[in-house]
Amino acid sequence: MFRIGTTSYIIPADILPNVAYLAPQVEDVQLVLFETDEYGSNLPDAALCARLNELAAAHGLTYSVHLPLDLRLGDGGEETDLSLVKARRVIEATHPLRPFAYTLHLDGRALVDACGAGPVPEAYIASWRENARRALEIVSGWLDEPERLCVENLEAWDPAFFAPLVETLPVSRTIDIGHLWLQGVDPLDHLACWIGRARVIHLHGVAERDHASLAHVPATRLDPVVRFLAARFGGVVTLEVFNQMDWLSSRAALAASLARLSGSEAGL
């Protein structure tokens, strides 16, 4: 059975108050970290890591880490690339937490920018894959266990672009169900293909935006996904929402789905 988590931005406060609030309610907290000129940095120092580890020990928590969203790891394969420098700083800062997973985006904007709405030439794809492969090799080399590095699918472009990379490297997957729903893709097909390589599942609703409450997802859409995960997945399911109302209603929607499945299996 999977473990349930959510993000470190549920109440309007910093990481530590969020983890303290969530610790009795979840089994994993996804630490959303940033380091920007505009907003500064929230990377944990040694004192914060020590406190987070105390909370983890007291409540049986694990942590997962979402690397900064602006990493463009597919654009260049050199260790001095700014995206890779940022990734290394995050990994080094969170090393004392022994995260269960590090999720990253292999940003395909270079492909989209080059080709617009038209088909992407194979030469562009091959070049992008080579850059992305080298970047993944570098980043996974900074981890004691490279399988803790997880490539996430995005709604803006076809995850088939990165499939050959994940298949040939010792990295894992973060499967974002909400992004697949946004694309009009059946999550069950994607899950069946990739569940053996997945460590984390991102689950969220789609309303006027994505990362909305699961309360927006009809039972006919949610229940097949939850049934699949309950039967075949033992990693972390992150309810990837960012406020208290969405967290509480998403948790309730997931619990209701599990209850419906339990009743169905009991013949009720």
Short mmCIF file of the C-alpha atoms (twelve columns), coordinates in Angstrom:
data_MODEL
# 
_entry.id   MODEL 
# 
loop_
_atom_site.group_PDB 
_atom_site.id 
_atom_site.type_symbol 
_atom_site.label_atom_id 
_atom_site.label_alt_id 
_atom_site.label_comp_id 
_atom_site.label_asym_id 
_atom_site.label_seq_id 
_atom_site.Cartn_x 
_atom_site.Cartn_y 
_atom_site.Cartn_z 
_atom_site.pdbx_PDB_model_num 
ATOM 1   C CA . MET A 1   0.000   0.000  0.000   1 
ATOM 2   C CA . PHE A 2   1.255   3.473  -0.816  1 
ATOM 3   C CA . ARG A 3   2.184   6.152  1.722   1 
ATOM 4   C CA . ILE A 4   0.396   9.515  1.658   1 
ATOM 5   C CA . GLY A 5   2.150   12.873 1.571   1 
ATOM 6   C CA . THR A 6   1.677   16.467 0.585   1 
ATOM 7   C CA . THR A 7   3.754   19.609 0.081   1 
ATOM 8   C CA . SER A 8   5.529   21.887 2.551   1 
ATOM 9   C CA . TYR A 9   3.289   24.827 1.544   1 
ATOM 10  C CA . ILE A 10  -0.061  24.011 3.117   1 
ATOM 11  C CA . ILE A 11  -0.303  26.679 5.792   1 
ATOM 12  C CA . PRO A 12  1.007   30.229 5.116   1 
ATOM 13  C CA . ALA A 13  4.324   29.756 6.899   1 
ATOM 14  C CA . ASP A 14  7.871   28.489 6.353   1 
ATOM 15  C CA . ILE A 15  8.951   24.868 6.033   1 
ATOM 16  C CA . LEU A 16  9.291   23.988 9.717   1 
ATOM 17  C CA . PRO A 17  5.785   25.129 10.812  1 
ATOM 18  C CA . ASN A 18  4.330   23.307 7.809   1 
ATOM 19  C CA . VAL A 19  6.095   20.058 8.643   1 
ATOM 20  C CA . ALA A 20  5.100   20.365 12.306  1 
ATOM 21  C CA . TYR A 21  1.465   20.872 11.249  1 
ATOM 22  C CA . LEU A 22  1.522   17.991 8.748   1 
ATOM 23  C CA . ALA A 23  3.577   15.466 10.716  1 
ATOM 24  C CA . PRO A 24  0.606   13.813 12.480  1 
ATOM 25  C CA . GLN A 25  -1.348  13.648 9.211   1 
ATOM 26  C CA . VAL A 26  1.078   12.332 6.571   1 
ATOM 27  C CA . GLU A 27  3.871   9.856  5.989   1 
ATOM 28  C CA . ASP A 28  5.952   12.041 3.659   1 
ATOM 29  C CA . VAL A 29  6.395   15.772 3.117   1 
ATOM 30  C CA . GLN A 30  7.553   17.091 -0.235  1 
ATOM 31  C CA . LEU A 31  9.901   19.988 0.489   1 
ATOM 32  C CA . VAL A 32  9.366   22.675 -2.127  1 
ATOM 33  C CA . LEU A 33  12.619  24.628 -2.239  1 
ATOM 34  C CA . PHE A 34  13.662  27.733 -4.111  1 
ATOM 35  C CA . GLU A 35  16.703  29.881 -4.634  1 
ATOM 36  C CA . THR A 36  16.035  32.989 -6.690  1 
ATOM 37  C CA . ASP A 37  17.261  36.565 -6.983  1 
ATOM 38  C CA . GLU A 38  13.713  37.844 -6.437  1 
ATOM 39  C CA . TYR A 39  12.618  35.761 -3.444  1 
ATOM 40  C CA . GLY A 40  15.909  34.681 -1.894  1 
ATOM 41  C CA . SER A 41  16.478  31.131 -0.700  1 
ATOM 42  C CA . ASN A 42  14.714  28.706 1.614   1 
ATOM 43  C CA . LEU A 43  17.331  25.957 1.462   1 
ATOM 44  C CA . PRO A 44  17.581  24.335 4.903   1 
ATOM 45  C CA . ASP A 45  20.671  24.916 7.023   1 
ATOM 46  C CA . ALA A 46  22.106  22.396 9.498   1 
ATOM 47  C CA . ALA A 47  19.870  23.557 12.346  1 
ATOM 48  C CA . LEU A 48  16.683  23.246 10.279  1 
ATOM 49  C CA . CYS A 49  17.729  19.807 9.002   1 
ATOM 50  C CA . ALA A 50  18.282  18.672 12.590  1 
ATOM 51  C CA . ARG A 51  14.813  19.839 13.598  1 
ATOM 52  C CA . LEU A 52  13.216  18.236 10.537  1 
ATOM 53  C CA . ASN A 53  14.964  14.966 11.361  1 
ATOM 54  C CA . GLU A 54  13.593  15.130 14.909  1 
ATOM 55  C CA . LEU A 55  10.065  15.486 13.530  1 
ATOM 56  C CA . ALA A 56  10.668  12.653 11.071  1 
ATOM 57  C CA . ALA A 57  11.868  10.333 13.841  1 
ATOM 58  C CA . ALA A 58  8.973   11.225 16.121  1 
ATOM 59  C CA . HIS A 59  6.287   10.698 13.471  1 
ATOM 60  C CA . GLY A 60  7.764   8.112  11.086  1 
ATOM 61  C CA . LEU A 61  8.081   10.645 8.270   1 
ATOM 62  C CA . THR A 62  10.150  10.628 5.144   1 
ATOM 63  C CA . TYR A 63  10.950  13.654 3.024   1 
ATOM 64  C CA . SER A 64  10.960  14.068 -0.700  1 
ATOM 65  C CA . VAL A 65  12.451  17.074 -2.441  1 
ATOM 66  C CA . HIS A 66  11.240  18.909 -5.508  1 
ATOM 67  C CA . LEU A 67  14.240  20.490 -7.183  1 
ATOM 68  C CA . PRO A 68  13.673  24.126 -8.247  1 
ATOM 69  C CA . LEU A 69  11.162  24.484 -11.055 1 
ATOM 70  C CA . ASP A 70  13.404  26.641 -13.226 1 
ATOM 71  C CA . LEU A 71  16.044  23.971 -13.748 1 
ATOM 72  C CA . ARG A 72  16.599  23.495 -17.473 1 
ATOM 73  C CA . LEU A 73  18.537  20.272 -17.247 1 
ATOM 74  C CA . GLY A 74  17.919  19.361 -20.858 1 
ATOM 75  C CA . ASP A 75  19.612  22.462 -22.233 1 
ATOM 76  C CA . GLY A 76  23.207  21.581 -21.479 1 
ATOM 77  C CA . GLY A 77  25.230  18.740 -20.087 1 
ATOM 78  C CA . GLU A 78  28.080  20.547 -18.357 1 
ATOM 79  C CA . GLU A 79  28.515  20.502 -14.605 1 
ATOM 80  C CA . THR A 80  29.035  24.270 -14.577 1 
ATOM 81  C CA . ASP A 81  25.596  24.919 -16.114 1 
ATOM 82  C CA . LEU A 82  23.596  27.139 -13.746 1 
ATOM 83  C CA . SER A 83  20.778  24.609 -13.536 1 
ATOM 84  C CA . LEU A 84  23.160  21.908 -12.400 1 
ATOM 85  C CA . VAL A 85  24.848  24.231 -9.909  1 
ATOM 86  C CA . LYS A 86  21.436  24.942 -8.361  1 
ATOM 87  C CA . ALA A 87  20.547  21.255 -8.277  1 
ATOM 88  C CA . ARG A 88  23.775  20.411 -6.472  1 
ATOM 89  C CA . ARG A 89  23.216  23.100 -3.841  1 
ATOM 90  C CA . VAL A 90  19.746  21.703 -3.094  1 
ATOM 91  C CA . ILE A 91  21.039  18.125 -2.898  1 
ATOM 92  C CA . GLU A 92  23.903  19.089 -0.598  1 
ATOM 93  C CA . ALA A 93  21.637  21.166 1.659   1 
ATOM 94  C CA . THR A 94  19.117  18.332 2.059   1 
ATOM 95  C CA . HIS A 95  21.581  15.439 2.289   1 
ATOM 96  C CA . PRO A 96  21.201  15.172 6.104   1 
ATOM 97  C CA . LEU A 97  17.480  14.450 5.593   1 
ATOM 98  C CA . ARG A 98  18.146  11.354 3.441   1 
ATOM 99  C CA . PRO A 99  15.215  12.182 1.129   1 
ATOM 100 C CA . PHE A 100 13.173  9.307  -0.230  1 
ATOM 101 C CA . ALA A 101 13.164  10.974 -3.653  1 
ATOM 102 C CA . TYR A 102 14.390  14.000 -5.570  1 
ATOM 103 C CA . THR A 103 11.920  15.031 -8.272  1 
ATOM 104 C CA . LEU A 104 13.089  17.058 -11.256 1 
ATOM 105 C CA . HIS A 105 11.757  18.325 -14.551 1 
ATOM 106 C CA . LEU A 106 13.599  17.624 -17.776 1 
ATOM 107 C CA . ASP A 107 12.416  20.861 -19.328 1 
ATOM 108 C CA . GLY A 108 11.425  20.401 -22.955 1 
ATOM 109 C CA . ARG A 109 10.939  24.077 -23.729 1 
ATOM 110 C CA . ALA A 110 13.975  23.999 -26.002 1 
ATOM 111 C CA . LEU A 111 12.111  21.534 -28.225 1 
ATOM 112 C CA . VAL A 112 8.865   23.498 -28.135 1 
ATOM 113 C CA . ASP A 113 10.615  26.826 -28.742 1 
ATOM 114 C CA . ALA A 114 12.458  25.445 -31.739 1 
ATOM 115 C CA . CYS A 115 9.485   23.879 -33.441 1 
ATOM 116 C CA . GLY A 116 6.337   25.600 -32.192 1 
ATOM 117 C CA . ALA A 117 3.246   23.537 -32.835 1 
ATOM 118 C CA . GLY A 118 4.841   21.492 -35.602 1 
ATOM 119 C CA . PRO A 119 6.518   18.087 -35.347 1 
ATOM 120 C CA . VAL A 120 9.915   18.044 -33.665 1 
ATOM 121 C CA . PRO A 121 12.688  16.879 -36.021 1 
ATOM 122 C CA . GLU A 122 14.544  13.779 -34.899 1 
ATOM 123 C CA . ALA A 123 17.832  15.700 -34.926 1 
ATOM 124 C CA . TYR A 124 16.482  18.131 -32.296 1 
ATOM 125 C CA . ILE A 125 15.212  15.269 -30.175 1 
ATOM 126 C CA . ALA A 126 18.529  13.428 -30.374 1 
ATOM 127 C CA . SER A 127 20.485  16.525 -29.343 1 
ATOM 128 C CA . TRP A 128 18.131  17.257 -26.454 1 
ATOM 129 C CA . ARG A 129 18.269  13.662 -25.248 1 
ATOM 130 C CA . GLU A 130 22.057  13.683 -25.248 1 
ATOM 131 C CA . ASN A 131 22.166  16.869 -23.178 1 
ATOM 132 C CA . ALA A 132 19.507  15.518 -20.819 1 
ATOM 133 C CA . ARG A 133 21.276  12.159 -20.497 1 
ATOM 134 C CA . ARG A 134 24.525  13.837 -19.495 1 
ATOM 135 C CA . ALA A 135 22.727  16.092 -17.003 1 
ATOM 136 C CA . LEU A 136 20.951  13.120 -15.416 1 
ATOM 137 C CA . GLU A 137 24.220  11.236 -15.140 1 
ATOM 138 C CA . ILE A 138 25.819  14.195 -13.374 1 
ATOM 139 C CA . VAL A 139 22.958  14.799 -10.945 1 
ATOM 140 C CA . SER A 140 22.389  11.120 -10.128 1 
ATOM 141 C CA . GLY A 141 26.126  10.835 -9.499  1 
ATOM 142 C CA . TRP A 142 25.740  13.207 -6.553  1 
ATOM 143 C CA . LEU A 143 23.405  10.740 -4.815  1 
ATOM 144 C CA . ASP A 144 24.399  7.621  -2.897  1 
ATOM 145 C CA . GLU A 145 21.462  5.884  -4.567  1 
ATOM 146 C CA . PRO A 146 20.845  7.221  -8.098  1 
ATOM 147 C CA . GLU A 147 17.385  5.645  -8.168  1 
ATOM 148 C CA . ARG A 148 16.256  8.348  -5.744  1 
ATOM 149 C CA . LEU A 149 16.418  10.818 -8.661  1 
ATOM 150 C CA . CYS A 150 12.943  10.874 -10.248 1 
ATOM 151 C CA . VAL A 151 11.999  12.375 -13.619 1 
ATOM 152 C CA . GLU A 152 8.530   13.936 -13.668 1 
ATOM 153 C CA . ASN A 153 6.220   14.200 -16.673 1 
ATOM 154 C CA . LEU A 154 4.909   17.670 -17.554 1 
ATOM 155 C CA . GLU A 155 1.678   18.587 -19.302 1 
ATOM 156 C CA . ALA A 156 3.373   20.783 -21.896 1 
ATOM 157 C CA . TRP A 157 5.142   18.079 -23.878 1 
ATOM 158 C CA . ASP A 158 5.207   14.393 -24.683 1 
ATOM 159 C CA . PRO A 159 6.845   12.217 -21.988 1 
ATOM 160 C CA . ALA A 160 7.931   9.853  -24.756 1 
ATOM 161 C CA . PHE A 161 10.829  12.260 -25.342 1 
ATOM 162 C CA . PHE A 162 12.487  11.242 -22.067 1 
ATOM 163 C CA . ALA A 163 11.380  7.582  -21.997 1 
ATOM 164 C CA . PRO A 164 14.602  6.208  -23.556 1 
ATOM 165 C CA . LEU A 165 16.662  8.086  -20.955 1 
ATOM 166 C CA . VAL A 166 14.834  6.643  -17.968 1 
ATOM 167 C CA . GLU A 167 14.906  3.185  -19.479 1 
ATOM 168 C CA . THR A 168 18.695  3.180  -19.840 1 
ATOM 169 C CA . LEU A 169 19.795  5.106  -16.710 1 
ATOM 170 C CA . PRO A 170 19.527  4.048  -13.035 1 
ATOM 171 C CA . VAL A 171 16.972  6.772  -12.276 1 
ATOM 172 C CA . SER A 172 13.298  6.573  -11.379 1 
ATOM 173 C CA . ARG A 173 10.021  8.293  -12.162 1 
ATOM 174 C CA . THR A 174 7.670   10.712 -10.518 1 
ATOM 175 C CA . ILE A 175 4.368   10.182 -12.324 1 
ATOM 176 C CA . ASP A 176 2.139   13.251 -12.203 1 
ATOM 177 C CA . ILE A 177 -1.440  12.092 -12.725 1 
ATOM 178 C CA . GLY A 178 -2.834  15.630 -12.883 1 
ATOM 179 C CA . HIS A 179 -0.506  16.494 -15.742 1 
ATOM 180 C CA . LEU A 180 -1.685  13.416 -17.650 1 
ATOM 181 C CA . TRP A 181 -5.312  14.419 -17.106 1 
ATOM 182 C CA . LEU A 182 -4.472  17.879 -18.461 1 
ATOM 183 C CA . GLN A 183 -3.027  16.262 -21.589 1 
ATOM 184 C CA . GLY A 184 -6.081  14.086 -22.079 1 
ATOM 185 C CA . VAL A 185 -3.940  10.975 -21.548 1 
ATOM 186 C CA . ASP A 186 -5.290  7.899  -19.788 1 
ATOM 187 C CA . PRO A 187 -3.233  7.619  -16.578 1 
ATOM 188 C CA . LEU A 188 -3.810  3.878  -16.398 1 
ATOM 189 C CA . ASP A 189 -1.865  3.267  -19.604 1 
ATOM 190 C CA . HIS A 190 1.024   5.410  -18.350 1 
ATOM 191 C CA . LEU A 191 0.960   3.799  -14.917 1 
ATOM 192 C CA . ALA A 192 0.950   0.299  -16.378 1 
ATOM 193 C CA . CYS A 193 4.035   1.158  -18.404 1 
ATOM 194 C CA . TRP A 194 6.015   2.946  -15.689 1 
ATOM 195 C CA . ILE A 195 4.867   1.798  -12.255 1 
ATOM 196 C CA . GLY A 196 7.865   -0.488 -11.893 1 
ATOM 197 C CA . ARG A 197 10.173  2.541  -12.090 1 
ATOM 198 C CA . ALA A 198 8.059   4.946  -10.015 1 
ATOM 199 C CA . ARG A 199 8.926   6.120  -6.505  1 
ATOM 200 C CA . VAL A 200 6.481   9.021  -6.292  1 
ATOM 201 C CA . ILE A 201 3.013   9.723  -7.671  1 
ATOM 202 C CA . HIS A 202 1.697   13.304 -7.814  1 
ATOM 203 C CA . LEU A 203 -2.066  13.402 -7.496  1 
ATOM 204 C CA . HIS A 204 -4.110  16.601 -7.794  1 
ATOM 205 C CA . GLY A 205 -7.292  17.857 -9.364  1 
ATOM 206 C CA . VAL A 206 -7.835  20.093 -12.353 1 
ATOM 207 C CA . ALA A 207 -10.307 22.971 -12.188 1 
ATOM 208 C CA . GLU A 208 -9.598  26.493 -13.410 1 
ATOM 209 C CA . ARG A 209 -5.974  25.486 -12.742 1 
ATOM 210 C CA . ASP A 210 -4.068  22.313 -12.035 1 
ATOM 211 C CA . HIS A 211 -2.840  21.458 -8.528  1 
ATOM 212 C CA . ALA A 212 -6.423  21.984 -7.399  1 
ATOM 213 C CA . SER A 213 -8.219  19.814 -4.862  1 
ATOM 214 C CA . LEU A 214 -9.037  16.206 -5.664  1 
ATOM 215 C CA . ALA A 215 -12.598 17.175 -4.784  1 
ATOM 216 C CA . HIS A 216 -12.825 18.391 -8.406  1 
ATOM 217 C CA . VAL A 217 -12.123 14.888 -9.759  1 
ATOM 218 C CA . PRO A 218 -15.197 12.703 -10.407 1 
ATOM 219 C CA . ALA A 219 -15.199 9.301  -8.737  1 
ATOM 220 C CA . THR A 220 -15.346 7.643  -12.163 1 
ATOM 221 C CA . ARG A 221 -11.970 9.192  -12.955 1 
ATOM 222 C CA . LEU A 222 -10.310 9.008  -9.534  1 
ATOM 223 C CA . ASP A 223 -11.286 5.521  -8.403  1 
ATOM 224 C CA . PRO A 224 -9.572  3.555  -11.229 1 
ATOM 225 C CA . VAL A 225 -6.301  5.371  -10.491 1 
ATOM 226 C CA . VAL A 226 -6.570  4.792  -6.747  1 
ATOM 227 C CA . ARG A 227 -7.472  1.129  -7.318  1 
ATOM 228 C CA . PHE A 228 -4.375  0.668  -9.478  1 
ATOM 229 C CA . LEU A 229 -2.107  2.382  -6.954  1 
ATOM 230 C CA . ALA A 230 -3.528  0.516  -3.969  1 
ATOM 231 C CA . ALA A 231 -2.861  -2.786 -5.700  1 
ATOM 232 C CA . ARG A 232 0.530   -2.124 -7.292  1 
ATOM 233 C CA . PHE A 233 2.362   0.797  -5.693  1 
ATOM 234 C CA . GLY A 234 4.249   0.992  -2.409  1 
ATOM 235 C CA . GLY A 235 5.900   4.394  -2.749  1 
ATOM 236 C CA . VAL A 236 4.687   7.895  -1.916  1 
ATOM 237 C CA . VAL A 237 1.482   9.423  -3.260  1 
ATOM 238 C CA . THR A 238 1.885   13.185 -2.889  1 
ATOM 239 C CA . LEU A 239 -1.359  15.150 -2.887  1 
ATOM 240 C CA . GLU A 240 0.334   18.047 -4.649  1 
ATOM 241 C CA . VAL A 241 -1.696  21.019 -3.488  1 
ATOM 242 C CA . PHE A 242 -0.625  24.253 -1.849  1 
ATOM 243 C CA . ASN A 243 -3.171  25.444 0.691   1 
ATOM 244 C CA . GLN A 244 -4.997  24.049 3.697   1 
ATOM 245 C CA . MET A 245 -8.447  23.896 2.135   1 
ATOM 246 C CA . ASP A 246 -7.196  21.948 -0.884  1 
ATOM 247 C CA . TRP A 247 -5.162  19.629 1.357   1 
ATOM 248 C CA . LEU A 248 -8.056  18.765 3.654   1 
ATOM 249 C CA . SER A 249 -10.540 18.275 0.830   1 
ATOM 250 C CA . SER A 250 -8.029  16.250 -1.219  1 
ATOM 251 C CA . ARG A 251 -7.302  14.000 1.746   1 
ATOM 252 C CA . ALA A 252 -11.049 13.503 2.222   1 
ATOM 253 C CA . ALA A 253 -11.527 12.704 -1.484  1 
ATOM 254 C CA . LEU A 254 -8.750  10.114 -1.396  1 
ATOM 255 C CA . ALA A 255 -10.164 8.544  1.774   1 
ATOM 256 C CA . ALA A 256 -13.617 8.378  0.173   1 
ATOM 257 C CA . SER A 257 -12.167 6.715  -2.917  1 
ATOM 258 C CA . LEU A 258 -10.372 4.102  -0.793  1 
ATOM 259 C CA . ALA A 259 -13.593 3.492  1.144   1 
ATOM 260 C CA . ARG A 260 -15.550 2.985  -2.087  1 
ATOM 261 C CA . LEU A 261 -12.945 0.512  -3.314  1 
ATOM 262 C CA . SER A 262 -12.936 -1.332 -0.018  1 
ATOM 263 C CA . GLY A 263 -16.722 -1.629 -0.114  1 
ATOM 264 C CA . SER A 264 -16.663 -2.789 -3.727  1 
ATOM 265 C CA . GLU A 265 -14.083 -5.475 -2.995  1 
ATOM 266 C CA . ALA A 266 -16.135 -6.657 -0.020  1 
ATOM 267 C CA . GLY A 267 -19.168 -6.977 -2.288  1 
ATOM 268 C CA . LEU A 268 -21.036 -4.144 -0.605  1 
# 
